[in-house]
Amino acid sequence: MQIGGLISGLDTQALIDQLMQIEARPINIWRSQQDKLRTRKDAWRDVQSRLENLRSRIDSLLAANAFSARSVTVSEQSVVKATATPTATPASLDLNVLAVARSHRLAGLTVTDANAELKLQGSLQINGKTLTIESGDSLAEIRDKINGLADAGVRATLISNTLVLESTSTGSQSRIELGGDAEVLVGLGLTDEIDGLQASGITGTWAGAAGDELTISLSQARYLQQLTFTTSSDSGAFDYEVQYLPAGADPAKEESWMTAGSGTASAGQSVTLNLAKLTADQAVAQVRIRVKSLGNGQTSAVLSEVTLQAERNTLQAPRDAQVSVNGLLVTSSSNKLTNVSDGLTLELLSEGESRVSVNADLNPVIDRIKQFVEQYNSTYGFIQEKLAKDAALQGDGSLMRLAMDLRTRTTGPVAGTPAGELDQLALVGITTDNAGKLTVDESKLRAALETKPEQVEKLFTATREVDGREGVAVRLKNLLTVTLAASTGLIAQSQAALEDRIKDIDERIAAFERRLELRRQHLVEQFTALEKVLSTLSSQSTWLANQIKGLSSNAV
């Protein structure tokens, strides 16, 4: 228990506090030292931030194709769109787009109510994918069934209650291939059914010997989907060939006839040939079935039925793209061409002429170099500020060596560069001023990139493994990798050392504060003892005074 000057009249608490303040002065000194250490640690953190930003700029210079950007110019952008990769071959191309690739598009049935039952039943095949049509299906439901066919390559829509099918790809081979029950195809308005025997003026059956031909002439050229012929039960086995004549071709010239298929047919057999992919974007004027040979002992081939399925309403025939490139004709199923020139992609938009030029684009790499220089100057200048008189890191040997390394690796010659080639930044217009900062002569840099692009690139990006030397960006990257290493780098070790010193002072302060507390307790005990002594003396003084007073009274 502390007794605060009850006898002595002294303010013992104030006296103790004043004494403790005097004895605690070392703590204030140590805390001041900690503040300075924290300031140094913060300065290192700021150096780290700038070095990381510099490394980012260096990485942009070392990125793939950083020195090989390309610019593309197109004289008529309504005709073609062009894009180039950084590695595209510089070129000048005169294009004459003769035709753009188109998808196959055909119209079918038109109804007043797309949700009404069609009363159609059977199978429908689209590009080899089969779906079943139910009697209760409406045109809208059939559209949805078609769109539900996986990988059919066809998109179905209803336009003014008219069924429209369109292939999802372009090119002559994108023709939609239809099959299935004739009643469904005709009922959906997708095809017309043509009796080939009637079209040829034949009633009943047709019989042919070896070498005979049945020629079916269409009233007008049509896009054909399939041909089916059925042999009579009285027919002998025979080898056949089916050919078609494109519209506009001369039937008298044998080379005008195109083969659609061949094979062997026997009595009572039905043969179907799909023609959609074969005829592609060509309308057909005539079809003929040729009896190539008869089986042993057979006298004739007899056809009881010949049926053609022809598209009823072709809105757009499929077509390949055709473009003349510097006089050379290029054909493509797609409007996106990637094989015209290395690294160049052309997207054909319309027919017409246009010039496409691919040139080296120096602006991106010049911007990257200027950004690198800007960040280098920021980093180097900041380090010099922190090393200046009265600055946080004044005289720090590690930081001074780092600054020297940065400057040397940036501005010094690249050892191992072949004689006569660019070996330092000053040769491409990047020089150092008196303060150690870099300046860029853009015109000189641009000229070097135009005349010696590979040398400029190697000046920055050469590696010891490939080129036997380290370019400016590579050797700086290596320096920063070591400097910024998470636990072993200069930054991490410097900050860790400062943190250790801060913690050491914390421990010293804690130990000293414990000693001060013991000292305070000792002072309290001393002042308490003093008060007790004074209290005893006061009591004794009072007793003596009373004794003396008593003696005086007795004497009287």
PDB file of N, CA, C and O in Angstrom, residues 293-334:
ATOM      1  N   SER A 293     -23.899 -53.763-118.040  1.00  0.00           N
ATOM      2  CA  SER A 293     -23.791 -55.161-118.443  1.00  0.00           C
ATOM      3  C   SER A 293     -24.891 -55.961-117.760  1.00  0.00           C
ATOM      4  O   SER A 293     -25.411 -55.561-116.716  1.00  0.00           O
ATOM      5  N   LEU A 294     -25.234 -57.090-118.362  1.00  0.00           N
ATOM      6  CA  LEU A 294     -26.252 -57.981-117.816  1.00  0.00           C
ATOM      7  C   LEU A 294     -25.581 -59.227-117.237  1.00  0.00           C
ATOM      8  O   LEU A 294     -24.491 -59.622-117.661  1.00  0.00           O
ATOM      9  N   GLY A 295     -26.289 -59.843-116.317  1.00  0.00           N
ATOM     10  CA  GLY A 295     -25.772 -61.064-115.743  1.00  0.00           C
ATOM     11  C   GLY A 295     -25.825 -62.201-116.764  1.00  0.00           C
ATOM     12  O   GLY A 295     -26.501 -62.112-117.803  1.00  0.00           O
ATOM     13  N   ASN A 296     -25.149 -63.264-116.475  1.00  0.00           N
ATOM     14  CA  ASN A 296     -25.105 -64.411-117.379  1.00  0.00           C
ATOM     15  C   ASN A 296     -26.512 -64.925-117.665  1.00  0.00           C
ATOM     16  O   ASN A 296     -27.296 -65.182-116.743  1.00  0.00           O
ATOM     17  N   GLY A 297     -26.798 -65.043-118.953  1.00  0.00           N
ATOM     18  CA  GLY A 297     -28.085 -65.591-119.364  1.00  0.00           C
ATOM     19  C   GLY A 297     -29.234 -64.624-119.288  1.00  0.00           C
ATOM     20  O   GLY A 297     -30.370 -64.975-119.594  1.00  0.00           O
ATOM     21  N   GLN A 298     -28.978 -63.364-118.841  1.00  0.00           N
ATOM     22  CA  GLN A 298     -30.047 -62.376-118.724  1.00  0.00           C
ATOM     23  C   GLN A 298     -30.216 -61.675-120.068  1.00  0.00           C
ATOM     24  O   GLN A 298     -29.256 -61.465-120.824  1.00  0.00           O
ATOM     25  N   THR A 299     -31.457 -61.305-120.324  1.00  0.00           N
ATOM     26  CA  THR A 299     -31.744 -60.663-121.612  1.00  0.00           C
ATOM     27  C   THR A 299     -31.984 -59.178-121.510  1.00  0.00           C
ATOM     28  O   THR A 299     -31.768 -58.438-122.475  1.00  0.00           O
ATOM     29  N   SER A 300     -32.462 -58.675-120.329  1.00  0.00           N
ATOM     30  CA  SER A 300     -32.733 -57.244-120.203  1.00  0.00           C
ATOM     31  C   SER A 300     -32.832 -56.840-118.736  1.00  0.00           C
ATOM     32  O   SER A 300     -33.088 -57.672-117.857  1.00  0.00           O
ATOM     33  N   ALA A 301     -32.622 -55.559-118.539  1.00  0.00           N
ATOM     34  CA  ALA A 301     -32.860 -54.946-117.222  1.00  0.00           C
ATOM     35  C   ALA A 301     -34.195 -54.234-117.305  1.00  0.00           C
ATOM     36  O   ALA A 301     -34.444 -53.465-118.247  1.00  0.00           O
ATOM     37  N   VAL A 302     -35.080 -54.474-116.335  1.00  0.00           N
ATOM     38  CA  VAL A 302     -36.425 -53.915-116.379  1.00  0.00           C
ATOM     39  C   VAL A 302     -36.642 -53.037-115.160  1.00  0.00           C
ATOM     40  O   VAL A 302     -36.487 -53.499-114.016  1.00  0.00           O
ATOM     41  N   LEU A 303     -36.976 -51.762-115.404  1.00  0.00           N
ATOM     42  CA  LEU A 303     -37.281 -50.821-114.329  1.00  0.00           C
ATOM     43  C   LEU A 303     -38.772 -50.603-114.293  1.00  0.00           C
ATOM     44  O   LEU A 303     -39.387 -50.212-115.294  1.00  0.00           O
ATOM     45  N   SER A 304     -39.347 -50.843-113.113  1.00  0.00           N
ATOM     46  CA  SER A 304     -40.789 -50.648-112.972  1.00  0.00           C
ATOM     47  C   SER A 304     -41.131 -49.255-112.447  1.00  0.00           C
ATOM     48  O   SER A 304     -42.257 -48.795-112.598  1.00  0.00           O
ATOM     49  N   GLU A 305     -40.164 -48.603-111.821  1.00  0.00           N
ATOM     50  CA  GLU A 305     -40.438 -47.286-111.243  1.00  0.00           C
ATOM     51  C   GLU A 305     -39.135 -46.500-111.138  1.00  0.00           C
ATOM     52  O   GLU A 305     -38.093 -47.044-110.765  1.00  0.00           O
ATOM     53  N   VAL A 306     -39.165 -45.223-111.478  1.00  0.00           N
ATOM     54  CA  VAL A 306     -38.039 -44.308-111.308  1.00  0.00           C
ATOM     55  C   VAL A 306     -38.593 -43.010-110.730  1.00  0.00           C
ATOM     56  O   VAL A 306     -39.502 -42.402-111.316  1.00  0.00           O
ATOM     57  N   THR A 307     -38.082 -42.607-109.571  1.00  0.00           N
ATOM     58  CA  THR A 307     -38.594 -41.411-108.893  1.00  0.00           C
ATOM     59  C   THR A 307     -37.447 -40.474-108.551  1.00  0.00           C
ATOM     60  O   THR A 307     -36.411 -40.908-108.034  1.00  0.00           O
ATOM     61  N   LEU A 308     -37.634 -39.197-108.804  1.00  0.00           N
ATOM     62  CA  LEU A 308     -36.672 -38.154-108.433  1.00  0.00           C
ATOM     63  C   LEU A 308     -37.294 -37.269-107.371  1.00  0.00           C
ATOM     64  O   LEU A 308     -38.467 -36.910-107.458  1.00  0.00           O
ATOM     65  N   GLN A 309     -36.497 -36.942-106.351  1.00  0.00           N
ATOM     66  CA  GLN A 309     -36.916 -35.941-105.369  1.00  0.00           C
ATOM     67  C   GLN A 309     -36.129 -34.664-105.673  1.00  0.00           C
ATOM     68  O   GLN A 309     -34.901 -34.645-105.582  1.00  0.00           O
ATOM     69  N   ALA A 310     -36.853 -33.599-106.053  1.00  0.00           N
ATOM     70  CA  ALA A 310     -36.218 -32.327-106.406  1.00  0.00           C
ATOM     71  C   ALA A 310     -36.659 -31.248-105.433  1.00  0.00           C
ATOM     72  O   ALA A 310     -37.821 -31.234-104.995  1.00  0.00           O
ATOM     73  N   GLU A 311     -35.742 -30.379-105.081  1.00  0.00           N
ATOM     74  CA  GLU A 311     -36.093 -29.287-104.171  1.00  0.00           C
ATOM     75  C   GLU A 311     -37.204 -28.442-104.782  1.00  0.00           C
ATOM     76  O   GLU A 311     -37.144 -28.074-105.956  1.00  0.00           O
ATOM     77  N   ARG A 312     -38.183 -28.124-103.944  1.00  0.00           N
ATOM     78  CA  ARG A 312     -39.328 -27.380-104.461  1.00  0.00           C
ATOM     79  C   ARG A 312     -39.033 -25.891-104.542  1.00  0.00           C
ATOM     80  O   ARG A 312     -39.356 -25.239-105.534  1.00  0.00           O
ATOM     81  N   ASN A 313     -38.401 -25.346-103.485  1.00  0.00           N
ATOM     82  CA  ASN A 313     -38.213 -23.891-103.463  1.00  0.00           C
ATOM     83  C   ASN A 313     -36.849 -23.584-102.859  1.00  0.00           C
ATOM     84  O   ASN A 313     -36.715 -23.467-101.648  1.00  0.00           O
ATOM     85  N   THR A 314     -35.836 -23.494-103.720  1.00  0.00           N
ATOM     86  CA  THR A 314     -34.483 -23.185-103.272  1.00  0.00           C
ATOM     87  C   THR A 314     -34.324 -21.673-103.163  1.00  0.00           C
ATOM     88  O   THR A 314     -34.367 -20.965-104.167  1.00  0.00           O
ATOM     89  N   LEU A 315     -34.169 -21.191-101.937  1.00  0.00           N
ATOM     90  CA  LEU A 315     -33.993 -19.751-101.730  1.00  0.00           C
ATOM     91  C   LEU A 315     -32.563 -19.322-102.032  1.00  0.00           C
ATOM     92  O   LEU A 315     -32.332 -18.222-102.555  1.00  0.00           O
ATOM     93  N   GLN A 316     -31.613 -20.185-101.716  1.00  0.00           N
ATOM     94  CA  GLN A 316     -30.208 -19.856-101.955  1.00  0.00           C
ATOM     95  C   GLN A 316     -29.422 -21.152-102.122  1.00  0.00           C
ATOM     96  O   GLN A 316     -29.408 -22.002-101.236  1.00  0.00           O
ATOM     97  N   ALA A 317     -28.786 -21.287-103.263  1.00  0.00           N
ATOM     98  CA  ALA A 317     -27.968 -22.467-103.507  1.00  0.00           C
ATOM     99  C   ALA A 317     -26.641 -22.318-102.781  1.00  0.00           C
ATOM    100  O   ALA A 317     -26.114 -21.206-102.665  1.00  0.00           O
ATOM    101  N   PRO A 318     -26.092 -23.415-102.307  1.00  0.00           N
ATOM    102  CA  PRO A 318     -24.779 -23.320-101.653  1.00  0.00           C
ATOM    103  C   PRO A 318     -23.713 -22.975-102.681  1.00  0.00           C
ATOM    104  O   PRO A 318     -23.819 -23.327-103.858  1.00  0.00           O
ATOM    105  N   ARG A 319     -22.671 -22.284-102.211  1.00  0.00           N
ATOM    106  CA  ARG A 319     -21.656 -21.830-103.153  1.00  0.00           C
ATOM    107  C   ARG A 319     -20.331 -21.647-102.437  1.00  0.00           C
ATOM    108  O   ARG A 319     -20.282 -21.199-101.300  1.00  0.00           O
ATOM    109  N   ASP A 320     -19.258 -22.000-103.133  1.00  0.00           N
ATOM    110  CA  ASP A 320     -17.915 -21.750-102.615  1.00  0.00           C
ATOM    111  C   ASP A 320     -17.530 -20.302-102.879  1.00  0.00           C
ATOM    112  O   ASP A 320     -18.018 -19.661-103.819  1.00  0.00           O
ATOM    113  N   ALA A 321     -16.632 -19.800-102.020  1.00  0.00           N
ATOM    114  CA  ALA A 321     -16.069 -18.478-102.273  1.00  0.00           C
ATOM    115  C   ALA A 321     -14.993 -18.598-103.336  1.00  0.00           C
ATOM    116  O   ALA A 321     -14.245 -19.579-103.380  1.00  0.00           O
ATOM    117  N   GLN A 322     -14.928 -17.594-104.184  1.00  0.00           N
ATOM    118  CA  GLN A 322     -13.889 -17.539-105.206  1.00  0.00           C
ATOM    119  C   GLN A 322     -13.286 -16.143-105.189  1.00  0.00           C
ATOM    120  O   GLN A 322     -14.000 -15.144-105.268  1.00  0.00           O
ATOM    121  N   VAL A 323     -11.975 -16.099-105.066  1.00  0.00           N
ATOM    122  CA  VAL A 323     -11.298 -14.810-105.019  1.00  0.00           C
ATOM    123  C   VAL A 323      -9.980 -14.919-105.782  1.00  0.00           C
ATOM    124  O   VAL A 323      -9.257 -15.906-105.661  1.00  0.00           O
ATOM    125  N   SER A 324      -9.734 -13.924-106.583  1.00  0.00           N
ATOM    126  CA  SER A 324      -8.457 -13.845-107.294  1.00  0.00           C
ATOM    127  C   SER A 324      -7.484 -13.064-106.431  1.00  0.00           C
ATOM    128  O   SER A 324      -7.749 -11.919-106.046  1.00  0.00           O
ATOM    129  N   VAL A 325      -6.349 -13.694-106.100  1.00  0.00           N
ATOM    130  CA  VAL A 325      -5.326 -13.077-105.260  1.00  0.00           C
ATOM    131  C   VAL A 325      -4.073 -12.880-106.112  1.00  0.00           C
ATOM    132  O   VAL A 325      -3.413 -13.851-106.497  1.00  0.00           O
ATOM    133  N   ASN A 326      -3.811 -11.632-106.441  1.00  0.00           N
ATOM    134  CA  ASN A 326      -2.678 -11.321-107.331  1.00  0.00           C
ATOM    135  C   ASN A 326      -2.725 -12.165-108.607  1.00  0.00           C
ATOM    136  O   ASN A 326      -1.706 -12.644-109.107  1.00  0.00           O
ATOM    137  N   GLY A 327      -3.966 -12.381-109.103  1.00  0.00           N
ATOM    138  CA  GLY A 327      -4.148 -13.112-110.345  1.00  0.00           C
ATOM    139  C   GLY A 327      -4.340 -14.601-110.180  1.00  0.00           C
ATOM    140  O   GLY A 327      -4.700 -15.290-111.141  1.00  0.00           O
ATOM    141  N   LEU A 328      -4.107 -15.139-108.964  1.00  0.00           N
ATOM    142  CA  LEU A 328      -4.268 -16.571-108.722  1.00  0.00           C
ATOM    143  C   LEU A 328      -5.652 -16.826-108.125  1.00  0.00           C
ATOM    144  O   LEU A 328      -6.028 -16.221-107.125  1.00  0.00           O
ATOM    145  N   LEU A 329      -6.412 -17.752-108.745  1.00  0.00           N
ATOM    146  CA  LEU A 329      -7.759 -18.047-108.274  1.00  0.00           C
ATOM    147  C   LEU A 329      -7.705 -18.955-107.054  1.00  0.00           C
ATOM    148  O   LEU A 329      -7.088 -20.018-107.078  1.00  0.00           O
ATOM    149  N   VAL A 330      -8.372 -18.536-105.981  1.00  0.00           N
ATOM    150  CA  VAL A 330      -8.448 -19.305-104.736  1.00  0.00           C
ATOM    151  C   VAL A 330      -9.909 -19.624-104.469  1.00  0.00           C
ATOM    152  O   VAL A 330     -10.766 -18.739-104.545  1.00  0.00           O
ATOM    153  N   THR A 331     -10.194 -20.890-104.188  1.00  0.00           N
ATOM    154  CA  THR A 331     -11.556 -21.340-103.890  1.00  0.00           C
ATOM    155  C   THR A 331     -11.613 -21.826-102.450  1.00  0.00           C
ATOM    156  O   THR A 331     -10.702 -22.511-101.981  1.00  0.00           O
ATOM    157  N   SER A 332     -12.693 -21.479-101.758  1.00  0.00           N
ATOM    158  CA  SER A 332     -12.828 -21.863-100.347  1.00  0.00           C
ATOM    159  C   SER A 332     -14.294 -22.085-100.017  1.00  0.00           C
ATOM    160  O   SER A 332     -15.173 -21.389-100.530  1.00  0.00           O
ATOM    161  N   SER A 333     -14.552 -23.073 -99.171  1.00  0.00           N
ATOM    162  CA  SER A 333     -15.926 -23.312 -98.727  1.00  0.00           C
ATOM    163  C   SER A 333     -16.368 -22.283 -97.706  1.00  0.00           C
ATOM    164  O   SER A 333     -17.559 -22.140 -97.434  1.00  0.00           O
ATOM    165  N   SER A 334     -15.408 -21.564 -97.130  1.00  0.00           N
ATOM    166  CA  SER A 334     -15.708 -20.567 -96.098  1.00  0.00           C
ATOM    167  C   SER A 334     -15.305 -19.189 -96.586  1.00  0.00           C
ATOM    168  O   SER A 334     -14.426 -19.039 -97.445  1.00  0.00           O
TER     169      SER A 334
END
